Amino acid sequence: MAMKKCPVCGEKYSDTYRACPFCEEEKNFRRGKPPRRKGGSRVSQSGPSLLSPVLVIAILLMAALLVYLLFGKAIGEKLGWGKDPAGSDTPGIVTSSGGSVSSGAGSSGASSSGAASSGAASGSEGNTSEPADLTYEAAAALPDGLTLSKTDYSTNVGDPDVTLSVSGGSGNYIWLSQDDAIATVDENGKVKAVANGTVNVLATDGTHKALCIVRVKGGSTPETPTDPGTGTLKLGAALVVNAPAGVNVRSGPGTENPAIASLVNGNNVTVKADAGNGWYEIGFAGNGGVETTGYMKGDYLKNP
């Protein structure tokens, strides 16, 4: 079937018609007869419409969005979306350094590298750990390099404690007294006068030191040690002596160990063992009467 164009009215019509149906319709209309055309229509002369393609695209997009909302998760799991190349379902964690650490099979390697990084970082900040097993003698042999707020002062037994400050070095210090029988010092640099005499108090960061001479007046001069480190103190009951202002009990056999208590003359203790170098392991009544174990020099102990 082909289309013809009427030379009279200019309309197009099927070649199945013998004559132009539009012209016949016009003639019948003028004669007052109803139209007898059984087919054919006037061909629109306007250009092609864009409404239909746009509508089709919009419908397709809406259908795709609906399918994604309803079945997107299931489809993603089947296609393996969101998984890393190693097969881990857990997404990578971005670290502060800009790298990524993933859990699962690769976590051990990442942890190792992270540990190495943290180790390098801590190393760059300097030595922040306390010197291990540092005795007064070892610390005194270190070179000078720190600065104390006082380098020489006098005090009396019973006077307020004097707190020394230190600067320089790594910033992490340990305090040591040459002789706790004359003056003690705590981890904050607070010096307490105990008995008449002169003693050195030092601060060290493990690589350098600074000394302060403390001259104590008043009180009694420490008596001759009951046990001069020869192991003559007997195990069992003992009394604290030579400590009118108190003597520290430490967590280990040495002044480098922290003090855990303070005892005074007349306190009862139990000598448990000889720890060497004039130190003894003792038992005593701690806070609340709880039996506590510590270490004290034999200089301050005497069998009854």
mmCIF file of C-alpha atoms in Angstrom:
data_model
loop_
_atom_site.group_PDB
_atom_site.id
_atom_site.type_symbol
_atom_site.label_atom_id
_atom_site.label_comp_id
_atom_site.label_asym_id
_atom_site.label_seq_id
_atom_site.Cartn_x
_atom_site.Cartn_y
_atom_site.Cartn_z
ATOM 1 C CA MET A 1 0.000 0.000 0.000
ATOM 2 C CA ALA A 2 1.311 3.401 -1.039
ATOM 3 C CA MET A 3 0.292 6.937 -0.342
ATOM 4 C CA LYS A 4 -0.872 9.419 -2.958
ATOM 5 C CA LYS A 5 -1.002 13.189 -2.735
ATOM 6 C CA CYS A 6 -4.097 14.913 -4.043
ATOM 7 C CA PRO A 7 -3.198 17.580 -6.611
ATOM 8 C CA VAL A 8 -6.339 19.540 -5.598
ATOM 9 C CA CYS A 9 -6.360 19.652 -1.780
ATOM 10 C CA GLY A 10 -2.790 18.541 -1.219
ATOM 11 C CA GLU A 11 -3.767 15.824 1.298
ATOM 12 C CA LYS A 12 -2.253 12.349 1.228
ATOM 13 C CA TYR A 13 -4.423 9.256 0.932
ATOM 14 C CA SER A 14 -4.062 5.538 0.306
ATOM 15 C CA ASP A 15 -3.827 4.306 -3.250
ATOM 16 C CA THR A 16 -6.705 1.942 -2.458
ATOM 17 C CA TYR A 17 -9.018 4.894 -3.086
ATOM 18 C CA ARG A 18 -10.011 5.629 -6.674
ATOM 19 C CA ALA A 19 -10.317 9.335 -5.917
ATOM 20 C CA CYS A 20 -9.273 11.613 -3.086
ATOM 21 C CA PRO A 21 -11.622 10.910 -0.161
ATOM 22 C CA PHE A 22 -11.004 14.341 1.270
ATOM 23 C CA CYS A 23 -12.187 16.045 -1.885
ATOM 24 C CA GLU A 24 -15.336 13.827 -1.905
ATOM 25 C CA GLU A 25 -15.955 14.645 1.720
ATOM 26 C CA GLU A 26 -15.702 18.334 0.930
ATOM 27 C CA LYS A 27 -18.179 17.963 -1.977
ATOM 28 C CA ASN A 28 -20.679 16.016 0.157
ATOM 29 C CA PHE A 29 -20.393 18.579 2.931
ATOM 30 C CA ARG A 30 -21.261 21.347 0.474
ATOM 31 C CA ARG A 31 -24.244 19.331 -0.798
ATOM 32 C CA GLY A 32 -25.469 18.729 2.762
ATOM 33 C CA LYS A 33 -24.790 14.986 2.635
ATOM 34 C CA PRO A 34 -23.125 13.140 5.535
ATOM 35 C CA PRO A 35 -19.563 12.085 4.933
ATOM 36 C CA ARG A 36 -19.249 8.626 3.405
ATOM 37 C CA ARG A 37 -15.536 8.202 3.942
ATOM 38 C CA LYS A 38 -14.719 4.824 5.439
ATOM 39 C CA GLY A 39 -11.058 5.439 6.092
ATOM 40 C CA GLY A 40 -8.250 7.871 5.788
ATOM 41 C CA SER A 41 -7.405 10.896 7.851
ATOM 42 C CA ARG A 42 -5.712 14.156 7.352
ATOM 43 C CA VAL A 43 -2.003 13.770 7.705
ATOM 44 C CA SER A 44 -0.555 16.117 10.328
ATOM 45 C CA GLN A 45 1.762 18.622 8.837
ATOM 46 C CA SER A 46 3.617 19.280 12.085
ATOM 47 C CA GLY A 47 7.159 17.988 12.755
ATOM 48 C CA PRO A 48 8.028 14.931 14.852
ATOM 49 C CA SER A 49 7.212 15.158 18.645
ATOM 50 C CA LEU A 50 9.893 14.646 21.366
ATOM 51 C CA LEU A 51 7.343 13.871 24.056
ATOM 52 C CA SER A 52 7.140 10.172 23.365
ATOM 53 C CA PRO A 53 10.924 9.389 23.531
ATOM 54 C CA VAL A 54 11.344 11.483 26.725
ATOM 55 C CA LEU A 55 8.404 9.745 28.350
ATOM 56 C CA VAL A 56 9.804 6.326 27.473
ATOM 57 C CA ILE A 57 13.237 7.204 28.917
ATOM 58 C CA ALA A 58 11.662 8.536 32.130
ATOM 59 C CA ILE A 59 9.646 5.349 32.557
ATOM 60 C CA LEU A 60 12.763 3.205 32.040
ATOM 61 C CA LEU A 61 14.757 5.210 34.607
ATOM 62 C CA MET A 62 11.991 4.958 37.182
ATOM 63 C CA ALA A 63 11.757 1.219 36.614
ATOM 64 C CA ALA A 64 15.542 0.819 37.033
ATOM 65 C CA LEU A 65 15.467 2.849 40.273
ATOM 66 C CA LEU A 66 12.638 0.733 41.638
ATOM 67 C CA VAL A 67 14.506 -2.480 40.842
ATOM 68 C CA TYR A 68 17.664 -1.145 42.539
ATOM 69 C CA LEU A 69 15.788 -0.159 45.685
ATOM 70 C CA LEU A 70 14.073 -3.521 45.944
ATOM 71 C CA PHE A 71 16.824 -5.904 44.834
ATOM 72 C CA GLY A 72 20.056 -3.850 44.754
ATOM 73 C CA LYS A 73 21.589 -5.408 47.890
ATOM 74 C CA ALA A 74 20.966 -8.973 46.776
ATOM 75 C CA ILE A 75 22.301 -8.246 43.308
ATOM 76 C CA GLY A 76 25.404 -6.571 44.775
ATOM 77 C CA GLU A 77 26.169 -9.559 47.005
ATOM 78 C CA LYS A 78 25.921 -11.958 44.077
ATOM 79 C CA LEU A 79 28.121 -9.786 41.883
ATOM 80 C CA GLY A 80 30.649 -9.265 44.689
ATOM 81 C CA TRP A 81 30.315 -5.487 44.914
ATOM 82 C CA GLY A 82 32.162 -3.894 47.896
ATOM 83 C CA LYS A 83 34.705 -6.720 48.364
ATOM 84 C CA ASP A 84 38.423 -6.012 48.275
ATOM 85 C CA PRO A 85 40.685 -7.948 45.871
ATOM 86 C CA ALA A 86 41.742 -10.338 48.649
ATOM 87 C CA GLY A 87 38.146 -11.382 49.214
ATOM 88 C CA SER A 88 37.615 -9.619 52.525
ATOM 89 C CA ASP A 89 34.116 -8.293 53.138
ATOM 90 C CA THR A 90 35.417 -5.666 55.565
ATOM 91 C CA PRO A 91 36.310 -2.328 53.952
ATOM 92 C CA GLY A 92 39.719 -0.850 54.561
ATOM 93 C CA ILE A 93 40.296 1.502 57.489
ATOM 94 C CA VAL A 94 42.075 4.704 56.620
ATOM 95 C CA THR A 95 44.859 5.464 59.054
ATOM 96 C CA SER A 96 46.018 8.906 60.169
ATOM 97 C CA SER A 97 49.089 8.558 57.978
ATOM 98 C CA GLY A 98 46.937 8.231 54.891
ATOM 99 C CA GLY A 99 47.409 4.477 54.384
ATOM 100 C CA SER A 100 44.791 1.773 54.625
ATOM 101 C CA VAL A 101 44.711 -1.136 57.014
ATOM 102 C CA SER A 102 42.328 -3.964 56.181
ATOM 103 C CA SER A 103 41.176 -6.666 58.550
ATOM 104 C CA GLY A 104 41.216 -10.357 57.725
ATOM 105 C CA ALA A 105 44.096 -12.038 55.958
ATOM 106 C CA GLY A 106 46.127 -8.863 55.611
ATOM 107 C CA SER A 107 45.670 -7.645 59.182
ATOM 108 C CA SER A 108 48.814 -9.243 60.573
ATOM 109 C CA GLY A 109 51.052 -7.506 58.065
ATOM 110 C CA ALA A 110 49.315 -4.199 58.649
ATOM 111 C CA SER A 111 49.629 -4.626 62.394
ATOM 112 C CA SER A 112 53.324 -5.327 62.057
ATOM 113 C CA SER A 113 53.890 -2.229 59.993
ATOM 114 C CA GLY A 114 51.782 -0.220 62.423
ATOM 115 C CA ALA A 115 53.838 -1.471 65.348
ATOM 116 C CA ALA A 116 57.022 -0.544 63.549
ATOM 117 C CA SER A 117 55.654 2.907 62.834
ATOM 118 C CA SER A 118 54.661 3.467 66.442
ATOM 119 C CA GLY A 119 58.056 2.238 67.569
ATOM 120 C CA ALA A 120 59.773 4.685 65.255
ATOM 121 C CA ALA A 121 57.547 7.477 66.494
ATOM 122 C CA SER A 122 58.276 6.738 70.123
ATOM 123 C CA GLY A 123 61.961 6.565 69.346
ATOM 124 C CA SER A 124 61.870 10.006 67.765
ATOM 125 C CA GLU A 125 60.427 11.458 70.965
ATOM 126 C CA GLY A 126 63.473 10.401 72.920
ATOM 127 C CA ASN A 127 63.994 7.945 75.724
ATOM 128 C CA THR A 128 60.791 8.085 77.769
ATOM 129 C CA SER A 129 61.193 4.862 79.768
ATOM 130 C CA GLU A 130 62.664 4.894 83.234
ATOM 131 C CA PRO A 131 66.254 3.635 83.547
ATOM 132 C CA ALA A 132 66.083 -0.023 84.506
ATOM 133 C CA ASP A 133 67.901 -1.282 87.634
ATOM 134 C CA LEU A 134 69.820 1.962 88.072
ATOM 135 C CA THR A 135 71.711 2.199 91.370
ATOM 136 C CA TYR A 136 73.029 5.363 92.975
ATOM 137 C CA GLU A 137 76.595 4.321 92.199
ATOM 138 C CA ALA A 138 75.800 3.781 88.513
ATOM 139 C CA ALA A 139 73.890 7.051 88.272
ATOM 140 C CA ALA A 140 76.701 8.982 89.987
ATOM 141 C CA ALA A 141 79.103 7.763 87.292
ATOM 142 C CA LEU A 142 77.028 9.354 84.506
ATOM 143 C CA PRO A 143 78.208 12.664 83.013
ATOM 144 C CA ASP A 144 76.652 15.929 84.113
ATOM 145 C CA GLY A 145 74.087 17.457 81.789
ATOM 146 C CA LEU A 146 70.972 18.216 83.832
ATOM 147 C CA THR A 147 70.207 21.303 85.899
ATOM 148 C CA LEU A 148 68.752 21.319 89.433
ATOM 149 C CA SER A 149 66.978 24.189 91.150
ATOM 150 C CA LYS A 150 69.456 23.809 94.059
ATOM 151 C CA THR A 151 72.958 22.374 94.093
ATOM 152 C CA ASP A 152 73.761 22.814 97.802
ATOM 153 C CA TYR A 153 71.570 23.655 100.776
ATOM 154 C CA SER A 154 71.284 23.114 104.507
ATOM 155 C CA THR A 155 68.244 21.977 106.462
ATOM 156 C CA ASN A 156 67.323 20.725 109.893
ATOM 157 C CA VAL A 157 65.599 17.542 110.924
ATOM 158 C CA GLY A 158 61.936 18.418 111.320
ATOM 159 C CA ASP A 159 62.014 21.281 108.810
ATOM 160 C CA PRO A 160 59.517 21.207 105.917
ATOM 161 C CA ASP A 161 60.559 18.972 103.035
ATOM 162 C CA VAL A 162 62.370 20.666 100.158
ATOM 163 C CA THR A 163 61.251 19.901 96.615
ATOM 164 C CA LEU A 164 63.936 20.089 93.961
ATOM 165 C CA SER A 165 63.161 20.654 90.295
ATOM 166 C CA VAL A 166 65.208 19.458 87.341
ATOM 167 C CA SER A 167 65.429 20.505 83.691
ATOM 168 C CA GLY A 168 67.180 19.249 80.582
ATOM 169 C CA GLY A 169 67.552 15.769 79.191
ATOM 170 C CA SER A 170 64.640 13.626 78.064
ATOM 171 C CA GLY A 171 62.237 14.990 80.670
ATOM 172 C CA ASN A 172 61.773 11.602 82.367
ATOM 173 C CA TYR A 173 63.746 11.491 85.595
ATOM 174 C CA ILE A 174 64.528 9.186 88.469
ATOM 175 C CA TRP A 175 65.659 10.501 91.879
ATOM 176 C CA LEU A 176 68.180 8.773 94.120
ATOM 177 C CA SER A 177 69.642 9.487 97.553
ATOM 178 C CA GLN A 178 73.172 8.521 98.434
ATOM 179 C CA ASP A 179 72.059 7.532 101.934
ATOM 180 C CA ASP A 180 68.442 7.240 103.036
ATOM 181 C CA ALA A 181 69.619 7.322 106.655
ATOM 182 C CA ILE A 182 70.454 11.027 106.290
ATOM 183 C CA ALA A 183 67.931 12.221 103.679
ATOM 184 C CA THR A 184 65.367 10.547 101.466
ATOM 185 C CA VAL A 185 63.972 11.706 98.123
ATOM 186 C CA ASP A 186 60.765 10.600 96.413
ATOM 187 C CA GLU A 187 59.891 10.302 92.728
ATOM 188 C CA ASN A 188 58.860 13.988 92.628
ATOM 189 C CA GLY A 189 62.179 15.309 93.965
ATOM 190 C CA LYS A 190 60.885 15.979 97.492
ATOM 191 C CA VAL A 191 63.793 15.692 99.949
ATOM 192 C CA LYS A 192 63.139 14.789 103.580
ATOM 193 C CA ALA A 193 65.816 15.330 106.244
ATOM 194 C CA VAL A 194 66.209 12.224 108.420
ATOM 195 C CA ALA A 195 69.381 12.524 110.529
ATOM 196 C CA ASN A 196 72.469 14.654 111.020
ATOM 197 C CA GLY A 197 74.962 14.379 108.148
ATOM 198 C CA THR A 198 75.757 15.350 104.577
ATOM 199 C CA VAL A 199 74.482 13.421 101.585
ATOM 200 C CA ASN A 200 74.186 13.773 97.819
ATOM 201 C CA VAL A 201 70.790 13.648 96.120
ATOM 202 C CA LEU A 202 70.781 13.239 92.356
ATOM 203 C CA ALA A 203 68.388 13.259 89.415
ATOM 204 C CA THR A 204 69.067 11.367 86.193
ATOM 205 C CA ASP A 205 67.337 10.615 82.928
ATOM 206 C CA GLY A 206 69.491 7.547 82.371
ATOM 207 C CA THR A 207 72.134 9.288 80.315
ATOM 208 C CA HIS A 208 72.994 12.428 82.323
ATOM 209 C CA LYS A 209 72.735 13.522 85.941
ATOM 210 C CA ALA A 210 72.688 16.488 88.292
ATOM 211 C CA LEU A 211 73.745 16.471 91.983
ATOM 212 C CA CYS A 212 72.603 18.436 95.004
ATOM 213 C CA ILE A 213 74.480 18.398 98.321
ATOM 214 C CA VAL A 214 72.078 18.215 101.268
ATOM 215 C CA ARG A 215 73.517 19.194 104.664
ATOM 216 C CA VAL A 216 71.276 17.983 107.471
ATOM 217 C CA LYS A 217 71.601 19.362 110.990
ATOM 218 C CA GLY A 218 69.919 18.280 114.203
ATOM 219 C CA GLY A 219 68.592 14.892 115.109
ATOM 220 C CA SER A 220 70.975 12.077 115.867
ATOM 221 C CA THR A 221 73.877 10.884 113.836
ATOM 222 C CA PRO A 222 73.079 7.427 112.427
ATOM 223 C CA GLU A 223 74.389 4.729 114.667
ATOM 224 C CA THR A 224 76.850 2.149 113.553
ATOM 225 C CA PRO A 225 74.882 -0.262 111.390
ATOM 226 C CA THR A 226 73.513 -3.250 113.190
ATOM 227 C CA ASP A 227 74.331 -5.299 110.135
ATOM 228 C CA PRO A 228 77.127 -3.849 107.975
ATOM 229 C CA GLY A 229 76.146 -6.076 105.079
ATOM 230 C CA THR A 230 77.903 -9.171 106.382
ATOM 231 C CA GLY A 231 74.752 -11.219 106.791
ATOM 232 C CA THR A 232 74.941 -11.246 110.620
ATOM 233 C CA LEU A 233 71.288 -10.158 111.069
ATOM 234 C CA LYS A 234 69.241 -13.185 112.069
ATOM 235 C CA LEU A 235 66.052 -14.182 110.325
ATOM 236 C CA GLY A 236 62.886 -13.741 112.327
ATOM 237 C CA ALA A 237 61.661 -10.915 114.556
ATOM 238 C CA ALA A 238 63.423 -7.540 114.345
ATOM 239 C CA LEU A 239 62.959 -3.894 115.269
ATOM 240 C CA VAL A 240 63.445 -0.759 113.194
ATOM 241 C CA VAL A 241 66.325 1.407 114.518
ATOM 242 C CA ASN A 242 68.307 4.448 113.406
ATOM 243 C CA ALA A 243 65.188 6.008 111.844
ATOM 244 C CA PRO A 244 63.757 8.680 114.164
ATOM 245 C CA ALA A 245 62.179 10.482 111.190
ATOM 246 C CA GLY A 246 61.316 7.312 109.292
ATOM 247 C CA VAL A 247 62.978 5.039 106.771
ATOM 248 C CA ASN A 248 61.597 3.864 103.430
ATOM 249 C CA VAL A 249 60.608 0.289 102.731
ATOM 250 C CA ARG A 250 61.161 -0.377 99.036
ATOM 251 C CA SER A 251 59.666 -2.784 96.517
ATOM 252 C CA GLY A 252 63.078 -4.253 95.732
ATOM 253 C CA PRO A 253 66.591 -4.482 97.216
ATOM 254 C CA GLY A 254 67.990 -1.099 96.145
ATOM 255 C CA THR A 255 67.303 2.618 96.332
ATOM 256 C CA GLU A 256 66.370 2.616 92.656
ATOM 257 C CA ASN A 257 63.156 0.797 93.577
ATOM 258 C CA PRO A 258 60.118 2.855 94.613
ATOM 259 C CA ALA A 259 59.202 3.257 98.268
ATOM 260 C CA ILE A 260 56.056 1.406 99.302
ATOM 261 C CA ALA A 261 55.954 2.402 102.990
ATOM 262 C CA SER A 262 57.818 4.243 105.735
ATOM 263 C CA LEU A 263 58.678 2.801 109.164
ATOM 264 C CA VAL A 264 60.022 4.482 112.293
ATOM 265 C CA ASN A 265 62.058 3.380 115.299
ATOM 266 C CA GLY A 266 60.422 0.646 117.286
ATOM 267 C CA ASN A 267 58.261 -0.785 114.504
ATOM 268 C CA ASN A 268 58.182 -4.589 114.513
ATOM 269 C CA VAL A 269 59.122 -6.455 111.357
ATOM 270 C CA THR A 270 60.011 -9.992 110.362
ATOM 271 C CA VAL A 271 63.284 -10.618 108.554
ATOM 272 C CA LYS A 272 62.507 -13.210 105.878
ATOM 273 C CA ALA A 273 65.672 -13.427 103.781
ATOM 274 C CA ASP A 274 69.062 -11.885 103.063
ATOM 275 C CA ALA A 275 68.734 -10.099 99.690
ATOM 276 C CA GLY A 276 72.443 -9.258 99.415
ATOM 277 C CA ASN A 277 74.395 -5.995 99.493
ATOM 278 C CA GLY A 278 73.113 -5.278 103.006
ATOM 279 C CA TRP A 279 69.433 -5.499 101.989
ATOM 280 C CA TYR A 280 66.866 -7.775 103.600
ATOM 281 C CA GLU A 281 63.428 -8.974 102.632
ATOM 282 C CA ILE A 282 61.059 -8.159 105.486
ATOM 283 C CA GLY A 283 57.413 -8.578 106.378
ATOM 284 C CA PHE A 284 55.512 -5.823 108.152
ATOM 285 C CA ALA A 285 51.980 -4.647 108.849
ATOM 286 C CA GLY A 286 50.928 -2.408 105.985
ATOM 287 C CA ASN A 287 47.780 -0.352 105.484
ATOM 288 C CA GLY A 288 44.877 -1.790 107.421
ATOM 289 C CA GLY A 289 47.188 -4.239 109.186
ATOM 290 C CA VAL A 290 47.670 -6.305 106.006
ATOM 291 C CA GLU A 291 50.872 -8.338 106.021
ATOM 292 C CA THR A 292 53.133 -6.734 103.405
ATOM 293 C CA THR A 293 56.499 -7.719 101.980
ATOM 294 C CA GLY A 294 59.223 -5.190 101.202
ATOM 295 C CA TYR A 295 62.974 -4.571 101.365
ATOM 296 C CA MET A 296 65.071 -2.574 103.820
ATOM 297 C CA LYS A 297 68.767 -2.156 104.518
ATOM 298 C CA GLY A 298 70.102 -3.983 107.545
ATOM 299 C CA ASP A 299 71.402 -0.638 108.842
ATOM 300 C CA TYR A 300 67.899 0.034 110.160
ATOM 301 C CA LEU A 301 67.146 -3.404 111.587
ATOM 302 C CA LYS A 302 68.075 -5.026 114.871
ATOM 303 C CA ASN A 303 67.180 -8.356 116.369
ATOM 304 C CA PRO A 304 65.591 -7.989 119.810
#
